[in-house]
Amino acid sequence: MLKRRIPYLFLLTALVAIPLYFLRDKMDSEEIRKKRYWIGKVTNKKQYPVVFGGDSRVFRGISPDHFEAEFDGYEAYNYAFWSNGYCHAYLEGLENKLDTASDVKVIVLGISPHSLTPNAARCAHYLWETGKKKEEVLQNLYFSRVEEFFVPYDLPELAGKLSGKSKPDNYRITYHTNGWVESSWIVPDTGYSARFYEDIFTENKVSDEVIGELLRFTARWTGMGIHVVGFRPPTAWSIWKLEQEKSGFNETAFVDRFKAAGGIWIPFSLRDYQTFDGNHLDRQSAMRLSADLAIRIRQQIPDLP
Amino acid sequence: MLFNSFIFLVFGAIFFSLLYFIRRLQQPNLRWGYLVAASFFFYGWWDWRFLFLILASGFIDYFGARGIYRYPGRRKLFLVLSVLGNVGSLAVFKYSAFIAGNLDRLLALAGMESHLAENVPGFMLLLPVGISFYTFQSMSYTIDVYRGVLKPTRNVLHFFAYLSLFPQLVAGPIVRARDLMPQLKHLRPTNEPERWNGLKLIIIGYFKKVVLADNIAPMVNSGFANIHQTDNAPFWWMVMIGFAFQIYFDFSGYSDIARGLAKWMGLHFRINFNHPYHSRSLREFWNRWHISLSTWFRDYLYIPLGGSRKGRLNAHIFMWITMVVSGLWHGAAWTFVIWGALHAFYISLERLTRWPRKLSRLPGGVFLSILITNVLVLAGWVFFRAESYGDAVKILADMFSWKGGGDFILNPEIRNGMIWLGVSLAIELVTYFRFKPHLLLPVRYRRAADLLYLLIMLLACIYLRGEGNVFIYFQF
């Protein structure tokens, strides 16, 4: 039997790895799934009739499936990124994602005050993901499915699991290939974000230059026959208040300029949606917002096919 | 591509699968061509531009060696061209910024303004992976041909198979042509015990790198990222002992993987690390640490300078030159030069006082000499790891100040690092005392025990691996 030690070694390893994969908490492989999701987002060459842009409030807050269900099935894609801003490169990226041959052409922009700041307009995450090397793309896109079987533990975590003292992860997350990150906390804490959101606008106020770039693209797109819709993603009231006081964002003035550039603004009430951390909608609210957005867009653009 | 990457596992699986068939074809050119193509693919994965440099370096030495052999009257000229070519490429791609920066400072002292460092062209700052290794490997080929101990090959594929062989291309061991080229000529098939032993080396190498070195790394990196925020002596001893194990396991792990991969090809690479922290003297340390490099410097620098044949004073001088150049080989910075000089000082002191031999004769003297040797090596590692002379002096001063308590263990990175440091110390003690538990078992169970031991190591590599870090010696 032990003449063929090498195959036996790998067989025994598989006999441990496969059951362990199914017994483990899915959140153990969250890091791998997250990397695969982001690489998938930037390497997806398909174009869509409806494209969503923005930051984490959009990629957590908009479910394309629930949008499509109320939008006559026109395919939608969530192309938002972490702490994202409306920089030139990203706006071009949004345009490239749109299927301009479709009879429905809609770009939906989630406008958070932070997305209009100079820091956000560096588009650091977007540029980092789009600039990744081929090896990382291959690894995260294809090899990661095998890698999920072999997610490492760290010693304290392993000790906690073996002793039964570790608690399950509060954070539950599912990455969808349509760009939505379905998120929730088992125990929500809507005051969580406000604790570190205080400093986000220190020497980083909403910038007229960033707004100008966004509006130039808006005017360009509406001139090309593309419907450009804007909305402010709902948050907890504490975050909204913080943004009103510290960000330098004048929503009324922005909406006027946005409409003058040809955009369609859709307001949403904070009361109608819940967040899990103050900043990001939980899964139920995200699904509801997506459906509401589809219905409201149809009402605002009645001549859409 | 890194050994500890998924893409390498795929590359390795494809490479060895195809090698099985190619080996059977009995076509040397096909075998060598395959090895060269695979190795170039491996190397070019980092940056395809690096391939031009290794090709240029290789052709200089391939034709240089042929010239030495064919034109004995001009052999010195061909040797000089080869050495200049290799040292020149190192000077350009590794030391240009260092040379320029130091010239600027020198000229500034003479009252002249100079901005050479700012004007170094971008391509000269590339530092191609493995350049220090393959240039030395290539130079050893022409020098051995010059010395008449090796006949140059006429087959360029044979030569490049030797130079570019991927297991040892980017971080050694530096393999001598007279060892490897005859093996490459025949590339014999492997049997099961050889493949098993090769796999053992590979898994042990990965265990050292991804489990031990990579789990200690965050503790070390955390310490060096916050040098001026603490002067706690126990903390710095912990960090430096951590670095000593990190660099040892990182580098010896890579060498083990390289040796294991070579075994699967039917090739034998000599051992590159032989438990250096068991050394009772600095002389012994250099016989156990990065053996392929230290023997390279001995054979191609120290002995040609004169070695110990030109008197005791000259022997010290030649040793100092060798150690300082060795320090500079490791990095284009004065801290590496100081590291080399420090080891030269230690060795000079040993030669003059013979303290290890005298101490070993006393009761408990062997352990004391091991302890002292390791403390001296540790002091050297401070210069090796620190970003500047000032940082290194600060750390050493803190280490010997005996200030501070144990509150640093509240930091989870430090705590995790300490656990793995404990595991590392335990492993070194087990190997030092040559404790081999499987020998306690009846013979018929030893193969099963071997399999179980390797299974545990492999599972540890999978489930206890640290965050993937680049091998430290890639920067050389």
PDB file of N, CA and C in Angstrom, chain A residues 1-10 12-13 16-18 20-21 24 32 133-135 138-139 143-144 146-147 149-156 158, chain B residues 1-2 5-8 10 44-46 192-193 195-197 199 203 264 416 419-420 423 444 447-448 450-451 454-456 458-459 462-466:
ATOM      1  N   MET A   1       0.831  -1.207   0.000  1.00  0.00           N
ATOM      2  CA  MET A   1       0.000   0.000   0.000  1.00  0.00           C
ATOM      3  C   MET A   1       0.872   1.267   0.000  1.00  0.00           C
ATOM      4  N   LEU A   2       1.912   1.267   0.813  1.00  0.00           N
ATOM      5  CA  LEU A   2       2.665   2.493   0.956  1.00  0.00           C
ATOM      6  C   LEU A   2       3.760   2.624  -0.078  1.00  0.00           C
ATOM      7  N   LYS A   3       3.681   1.808  -1.168  1.00  0.00           N
ATOM      8  CA  LYS A   3       4.612   2.011  -2.263  1.00  0.00           C
ATOM      9  C   LYS A   3       4.245   3.276  -3.000  1.00  0.00           C
ATOM     10  N   ARG A   4       2.965   3.642  -2.983  1.00  0.00           N
ATOM     11  CA  ARG A   4       2.529   4.838  -3.687  1.00  0.00           C
ATOM     12  C   ARG A   4       2.154   5.907  -2.655  1.00  0.00           C
ATOM     13  N   ARG A   5       3.161   6.386  -1.968  1.00  0.00           N
ATOM     14  CA  ARG A   5       2.912   7.310  -0.857  1.00  0.00           C
ATOM     15  C   ARG A   5       2.409   8.661  -1.340  1.00  0.00           C
ATOM     16  N   ILE A   6       2.891   9.098  -2.497  1.00  0.00           N
ATOM     17  CA  ILE A   6       2.536  10.437  -2.956  1.00  0.00           C
ATOM     18  C   ILE A   6       1.044  10.548  -3.262  1.00  0.00           C
ATOM     19  N   PRO A   7       0.466   9.657  -4.071  1.00  0.00           N
ATOM     20  CA  PRO A   7      -0.990   9.754  -4.280  1.00  0.00           C
ATOM     21  C   PRO A   7      -1.765   9.622  -2.976  1.00  0.00           C
ATOM     22  N   TYR A   8      -1.301   8.756  -2.067  1.00  0.00           N
ATOM     23  CA  TYR A   8      -2.014   8.599  -0.791  1.00  0.00           C
ATOM     24  C   TYR A   8      -1.974   9.877   0.021  1.00  0.00           C
ATOM     25  N   LEU A   9      -0.852  10.566  -0.028  1.00  0.00           N
ATOM     26  CA  LEU A   9      -0.733  11.827   0.709  1.00  0.00           C
ATOM     27  C   LEU A   9      -1.774  12.824   0.219  1.00  0.00           C
ATOM     28  N   PHE A  10      -1.870  12.969  -1.110  1.00  0.00           N
ATOM     29  CA  PHE A  10      -2.830  13.938  -1.653  1.00  0.00           C
ATOM     30  C   PHE A  10      -4.273  13.484  -1.436  1.00  0.00           C
ATOM     31  N   LEU A  12      -5.356  11.698   1.152  1.00  0.00           N
ATOM     32  CA  LEU A  12      -5.666  11.969   2.568  1.00  0.00           C
ATOM     33  C   LEU A  12      -5.909  13.462   2.791  1.00  0.00           C
ATOM     34  N   THR A  13      -5.136  14.296   2.098  1.00  0.00           N
ATOM     35  CA  THR A  13      -5.323  15.744   2.228  1.00  0.00           C
ATOM     36  C   THR A  13      -6.716  16.138   1.746  1.00  0.00           C
ATOM     37  N   VAL A  16      -9.494  15.363   4.107  1.00  0.00           N
ATOM     38  CA  VAL A  16      -9.631  16.329   5.209  1.00  0.00           C
ATOM     39  C   VAL A  16     -10.237  17.628   4.686  1.00  0.00           C
ATOM     40  N   ALA A  17      -9.745  18.079   3.522  1.00  0.00           N
ATOM     41  CA  ALA A  17     -10.117  19.408   3.007  1.00  0.00           C
ATOM     42  C   ALA A  17     -11.578  19.480   2.579  1.00  0.00           C
ATOM     43  N   ILE A  18     -12.075  18.426   1.924  1.00  0.00           N
ATOM     44  CA  ILE A  18     -13.432  18.506   1.373  1.00  0.00           C
ATOM     45  C   ILE A  18     -14.488  18.591   2.477  1.00  0.00           C
ATOM     46  N   LEU A  20     -14.087  19.550   5.499  1.00  0.00           N
ATOM     47  CA  LEU A  20     -13.844  20.798   6.233  1.00  0.00           C
ATOM     48  C   LEU A  20     -14.460  21.981   5.506  1.00  0.00           C
ATOM     49  N   TYR A  21     -14.394  21.994   4.199  1.00  0.00           N
ATOM     50  CA  TYR A  21     -14.985  23.077   3.406  1.00  0.00           C
ATOM     51  C   TYR A  21     -16.475  23.211   3.679  1.00  0.00           C
ATOM     52  N   ARG A  24     -17.265  24.368   7.447  1.00  0.00           N
ATOM     53  CA  ARG A  24     -16.837  25.700   7.882  1.00  0.00           C
ATOM     54  C   ARG A  24     -17.903  26.754   7.611  1.00  0.00           C
ATOM     55  N   ILE A  32     -11.685  35.601  -0.071  1.00  0.00           N
ATOM     56  CA  ILE A  32     -11.473  35.048  -1.417  1.00  0.00           C
ATOM     57  C   ILE A  32     -12.650  35.414  -2.315  1.00  0.00           C
ATOM     58  N   LYS A 133      -2.525  43.033 -12.018  1.00  0.00           N
ATOM     59  CA  LYS A 133      -1.712  42.257 -12.953  1.00  0.00           C
ATOM     60  C   LYS A 133      -2.450  40.995 -13.384  1.00  0.00           C
ATOM     61  N   LYS A 134      -1.998  40.441 -14.511  1.00  0.00           N
ATOM     62  CA  LYS A 134      -2.686  39.280 -15.088  1.00  0.00           C
ATOM     63  C   LYS A 134      -2.692  38.088 -14.134  1.00  0.00           C
ATOM     64  N   GLU A 135      -1.603  37.948 -13.374  1.00  0.00           N
ATOM     65  CA  GLU A 135      -1.520  36.801 -12.465  1.00  0.00           C
ATOM     66  C   GLU A 135      -2.610  36.874 -11.413  1.00  0.00           C
ATOM     67  N   LEU A 138      -6.025  36.131 -12.965  1.00  0.00           N
ATOM     68  CA  LEU A 138      -6.230  34.694 -13.176  1.00  0.00           C
ATOM     69  C   LEU A 138      -6.518  33.996 -11.857  1.00  0.00           C
ATOM     70  N   GLN A 139      -5.692  34.347 -10.868  1.00  0.00           N
ATOM     71  CA  GLN A 139      -5.821  33.684  -9.570  1.00  0.00           C
ATOM     72  C   GLN A 139      -7.183  33.965  -8.957  1.00  0.00           C
ATOM     73  N   PHE A 143      -8.690  30.452 -10.115  1.00  0.00           N
ATOM     74  CA  PHE A 143      -8.109  29.562  -9.122  1.00  0.00           C
ATOM     75  C   PHE A 143      -8.741  29.719  -7.748  1.00  0.00           C
ATOM     76  N   SER A 144      -9.400  30.839  -7.545  1.00  0.00           N
ATOM     77  CA  SER A 144      -9.966  31.113  -6.223  1.00  0.00           C
ATOM     78  C   SER A 144     -11.038  30.094  -5.850  1.00  0.00           C
ATOM     79  N   VAL A 146     -10.864  26.940  -6.246  1.00  0.00           N
ATOM     80  CA  VAL A 146     -10.145  25.844  -5.582  1.00  0.00           C
ATOM     81  C   VAL A 146      -9.585  26.335  -4.256  1.00  0.00           C
ATOM     82  N   GLU A 147      -9.114  27.571  -4.291  1.00  0.00           N
ATOM     83  CA  GLU A 147      -8.535  28.164  -3.080  1.00  0.00           C
ATOM     84  C   GLU A 147      -9.521  28.207  -1.926  1.00  0.00           C
ATOM     85  N   PHE A 149     -11.314  25.976  -0.880  1.00  0.00           N
ATOM     86  CA  PHE A 149     -11.226  24.751  -0.094  1.00  0.00           C
ATOM     87  C   PHE A 149     -10.097  24.832   0.932  1.00  0.00           C
ATOM     88  N   PHE A 150      -9.194  25.786   0.718  1.00  0.00           N
ATOM     89  CA  PHE A 150      -7.976  25.776   1.525  1.00  0.00           C
ATOM     90  C   PHE A 150      -7.754  27.090   2.272  1.00  0.00           C
ATOM     91  N   VAL A 151      -8.834  27.690   2.742  1.00  0.00           N
ATOM     92  CA  VAL A 151      -8.709  28.965   3.459  1.00  0.00           C
ATOM     93  C   VAL A 151      -8.005  28.729   4.796  1.00  0.00           C
ATOM     94  N   PRO A 152      -6.954  29.507   5.090  1.00  0.00           N
ATOM     95  CA  PRO A 152      -6.239  29.247   6.341  1.00  0.00           C
ATOM     96  C   PRO A 152      -6.998  29.767   7.558  1.00  0.00           C
ATOM     97  N   TYR A 153      -6.667  29.195   8.704  1.00  0.00           N
ATOM     98  CA  TYR A 153      -7.122  29.709   9.996  1.00  0.00           C
ATOM     99  C   TYR A 153      -5.983  30.537  10.580  1.00  0.00           C
ATOM    100  N   ASP A 154      -6.289  31.415  11.539  1.00  0.00           N
ATOM    101  CA  ASP A 154      -5.178  31.867  12.358  1.00  0.00           C
ATOM    102  C   ASP A 154      -5.312  31.174  13.726  1.00  0.00           C
ATOM    103  N   LEU A 155      -4.220  31.063  14.429  1.00  0.00           N
ATOM    104  CA  LEU A 155      -4.190  30.222  15.634  1.00  0.00           C
ATOM    105  C   LEU A 155      -5.247  30.580  16.676  1.00  0.00           C
ATOM    106  N   PRO A 156      -5.391  31.881  17.026  1.00  0.00           N
ATOM    107  CA  PRO A 156      -6.414  32.218  18.026  1.00  0.00           C
ATOM    108  C   PRO A 156      -7.817  31.828  17.558  1.00  0.00           C
ATOM    109  N   LEU A 158      -8.547  29.401  15.435  1.00  0.00           N
ATOM    110  CA  LEU A 158      -8.661  27.944  15.480  1.00  0.00           C
ATOM    111  C   LEU A 158      -8.868  27.478  16.916  1.00  0.00           C
TER     112      LEU A 158
ATOM    113  N   MET B   1       7.204  34.172 -11.130  1.00  0.00           N
ATOM    114  CA  MET B   1       6.108  33.779 -10.268  1.00  0.00           C
ATOM    115  C   MET B   1       6.663  33.255  -8.953  1.00  0.00           C
ATOM    116  N   LEU B   2       5.930  33.482  -7.868  1.00  0.00           N
ATOM    117  CA  LEU B   2       6.406  33.056  -6.561  1.00  0.00           C
ATOM    118  C   LEU B   2       6.117  31.574  -6.347  1.00  0.00           C
ATOM    119  N   SER B   5       2.545  30.659  -4.672  1.00  0.00           N
ATOM    120  CA  SER B   5       1.417  31.226  -5.384  1.00  0.00           C
ATOM    121  C   SER B   5       0.693  30.108  -6.113  1.00  0.00           C
ATOM    122  N   PHE B   6      -0.589  30.337  -6.349  1.00  0.00           N
ATOM    123  CA  PHE B   6      -1.400  29.324  -7.004  1.00  0.00           C
ATOM    124  C   PHE B   6      -0.922  29.106  -8.433  1.00  0.00           C
ATOM    125  N   ILE B   7      -0.525  30.183  -9.089  1.00  0.00           N
ATOM    126  CA  ILE B   7      -0.103  30.069 -10.480  1.00  0.00           C
ATOM    127  C   ILE B   7       1.126  29.166 -10.587  1.00  0.00           C
ATOM    128  N   PHE B   8       1.991  29.178  -9.557  1.00  0.00           N
ATOM    129  CA  PHE B   8       3.161  28.312  -9.599  1.00  0.00           C
ATOM    130  C   PHE B   8       2.756  26.851  -9.452  1.00  0.00           C
ATOM    131  N   VAL B  10       0.060  25.521 -10.531  1.00  0.00           N
ATOM    132  CA  VAL B  10      -0.446  25.103 -11.845  1.00  0.00           C
ATOM    133  C   VAL B  10       0.724  24.896 -12.806  1.00  0.00           C
ATOM    134  N   GLY B  44       9.991  35.120 -16.938  1.00  0.00           N
ATOM    135  CA  GLY B  44       9.345  36.212 -17.661  1.00  0.00           C
ATOM    136  C   GLY B  44       7.985  36.581 -17.094  1.00  0.00           C
ATOM    137  N   TRP B  45       7.415  35.696 -16.268  1.00  0.00           N
ATOM    138  CA  TRP B  45       6.120  35.981 -15.658  1.00  0.00           C
ATOM    139  C   TRP B  45       6.189  37.235 -14.806  1.00  0.00           C
ATOM    140  N   TRP B  46       7.355  37.475 -14.171  1.00  0.00           N
ATOM    141  CA  TRP B  46       7.506  38.693 -13.384  1.00  0.00           C
ATOM    142  C   TRP B  46       7.439  39.925 -14.284  1.00  0.00           C
ATOM    143  N   GLU B 192      10.495   6.153  -6.985  1.00  0.00           N
ATOM    144  CA  GLU B 192       9.530   6.604  -5.971  1.00  0.00           C
ATOM    145  C   GLU B 192      10.200   7.162  -4.722  1.00  0.00           C
ATOM    146  N   PRO B 193      11.220   6.497  -4.167  1.00  0.00           N
ATOM    147  CA  PRO B 193      11.855   7.097  -2.983  1.00  0.00           C
ATOM    148  C   PRO B 193      12.426   8.488  -3.258  1.00  0.00           C
ATOM    149  N   ARG B 195      11.293  10.657  -5.512  1.00  0.00           N
ATOM    150  CA  ARG B 195      10.172  11.597  -5.620  1.00  0.00           C
ATOM    151  C   ARG B 195       9.579  11.875  -4.236  1.00  0.00           C
ATOM    152  N   TRP B 196       9.538  10.852  -3.398  1.00  0.00           N
ATOM    153  CA  TRP B 196       9.021  11.044  -2.039  1.00  0.00           C
ATOM    154  C   TRP B 196       9.924  11.986  -1.262  1.00  0.00           C
ATOM    155  N   ASN B 197      11.225  11.770  -1.331  1.00  0.00           N
ATOM    156  CA  ASN B 197      12.174  12.647  -0.646  1.00  0.00           C
ATOM    157  C   ASN B 197      12.124  14.063  -1.217  1.00  0.00           C
ATOM    158  N   LEU B 199       9.443  15.432  -2.524  1.00  0.00           N
ATOM    159  CA  LEU B 199       8.193  16.000  -2.011  1.00  0.00           C
ATOM    160  C   LEU B 199       8.359  16.424  -0.559  1.00  0.00           C
ATOM    161  N   ILE B 203       7.610  20.116   0.800  1.00  0.00           N
ATOM    162  CA  ILE B 203       6.614  20.414   1.844  1.00  0.00           C
ATOM    163  C   ILE B 203       7.289  21.024   3.071  1.00  0.00           C
ATOM    164  N   TRP B 264      12.862  16.125  -8.213  1.00  0.00           N
ATOM    165  CA  TRP B 264      11.827  15.605  -9.110  1.00  0.00           C
ATOM    166  C   TRP B 264      12.287  15.595 -10.560  1.00  0.00           C
ATOM    167  N   ASN B 416       0.716  36.513  18.378  1.00  0.00           N
ATOM    168  CA  ASN B 416       0.711  35.456  17.367  1.00  0.00           C
ATOM    169  C   ASN B 416       2.135  35.133  16.931  1.00  0.00           C
ATOM    170  N   ILE B 419       3.949  33.025  19.497  1.00  0.00           N
ATOM    171  CA  ILE B 419       3.562  31.600  19.481  1.00  0.00           C
ATOM    172  C   ILE B 419       4.397  30.877  18.426  1.00  0.00           C
ATOM    173  N   TRP B 420       4.483  31.495  17.247  1.00  0.00           N
ATOM    174  CA  TRP B 420       5.241  30.841  16.171  1.00  0.00           C
ATOM    175  C   TRP B 420       6.744  30.874  16.435  1.00  0.00           C
ATOM    176  N   VAL B 423       7.273  27.905  18.514  1.00  0.00           N
ATOM    177  CA  VAL B 423       7.287  26.689  17.683  1.00  0.00           C
ATOM    178  C   VAL B 423       8.642  26.555  16.990  1.00  0.00           C
ATOM    179  N   ARG B 444       8.286  -1.618  10.599  1.00  0.00           N
ATOM    180  CA  ARG B 444       7.148  -1.760   9.667  1.00  0.00           C
ATOM    181  C   ARG B 444       6.159  -0.602   9.749  1.00  0.00           C
ATOM    182  N   ARG B 447       7.210   3.832   7.631  1.00  0.00           N
ATOM    183  CA  ARG B 447       6.731   4.473   6.399  1.00  0.00           C
ATOM    184  C   ARG B 447       5.386   5.150   6.634  1.00  0.00           C
ATOM    185  N   ALA B 448       4.513   4.496   7.412  1.00  0.00           N
ATOM    186  CA  ALA B 448       3.223   5.092   7.739  1.00  0.00           C
ATOM    187  C   ALA B 448       3.414   6.356   8.578  1.00  0.00           C
ATOM    188  N   ASP B 450       6.008   8.273   8.531  1.00  0.00           N
ATOM    189  CA  ASP B 450       6.552   9.276   7.610  1.00  0.00           C
ATOM    190  C   ASP B 450       5.422   9.959   6.844  1.00  0.00           C
ATOM    191  N   LEU B 451       4.477   9.136   6.380  1.00  0.00           N
ATOM    192  CA  LEU B 451       3.326   9.652   5.632  1.00  0.00           C
ATOM    193  C   LEU B 451       2.482  10.561   6.526  1.00  0.00           C
ATOM    194  N   LEU B 454       4.229  13.892   7.133  1.00  0.00           N
ATOM    195  CA  LEU B 454       4.150  14.794   5.984  1.00  0.00           C
ATOM    196  C   LEU B 454       2.725  15.311   5.780  1.00  0.00           C
ATOM    197  N   LEU B 455       1.729  14.479   6.103  1.00  0.00           N
ATOM    198  CA  LEU B 455       0.334  14.918   6.000  1.00  0.00           C
ATOM    199  C   LEU B 455       0.082  16.085   6.956  1.00  0.00           C
ATOM    200  N   ILE B 456       0.588  15.959   8.175  1.00  0.00           N
ATOM    201  CA  ILE B 456       0.424  17.036   9.167  1.00  0.00           C
ATOM    202  C   ILE B 456       1.108  18.319   8.677  1.00  0.00           C
ATOM    203  N   LEU B 458       1.713  19.173   5.576  1.00  0.00           N
ATOM    204  CA  LEU B 458       0.977  19.691   4.430  1.00  0.00           C
ATOM    205  C   LEU B 458      -0.298  20.388   4.892  1.00  0.00           C
ATOM    206  N   LEU B 459      -1.019  19.784   5.822  1.00  0.00           N
ATOM    207  CA  LEU B 459      -2.228  20.415   6.353  1.00  0.00           C
ATOM    208  C   LEU B 459      -1.890  21.725   7.068  1.00  0.00           C
ATOM    209  N   ILE B 462      -1.453  24.385   4.567  1.00  0.00           N
ATOM    210  CA  ILE B 462      -2.724  24.822   3.999  1.00  0.00           C
ATOM    211  C   ILE B 462      -3.505  25.675   5.003  1.00  0.00           C
ATOM    212  N   TYR B 463      -3.641  25.179   6.227  1.00  0.00           N
ATOM    213  CA  TYR B 463      -4.583  25.809   7.151  1.00  0.00           C
ATOM    214  C   TYR B 463      -3.954  26.735   8.185  1.00  0.00           C
ATOM    215  N   LEU B 464      -2.644  26.702   8.313  1.00  0.00           N
ATOM    216  CA  LEU B 464      -2.001  27.582   9.288  1.00  0.00           C
ATOM    217  C   LEU B 464      -1.038  28.560   8.637  1.00  0.00           C
ATOM    218  N   ARG B 465      -1.120  28.700   7.321  1.00  0.00           N
ATOM    219  CA  ARG B 465      -0.185  29.567   6.633  1.00  0.00           C
ATOM    220  C   ARG B 465      -0.464  31.022   6.974  1.00  0.00           C
ATOM    221  N   GLY B 466       0.603  31.815   6.972  1.00  0.00           N
ATOM    222  CA  GLY B 466       0.460  33.235   7.246  1.00  0.00           C
ATOM    223  C   GLY B 466       0.093  33.962   5.969  1.00  0.00           C
TER     224      GLY B 466
END
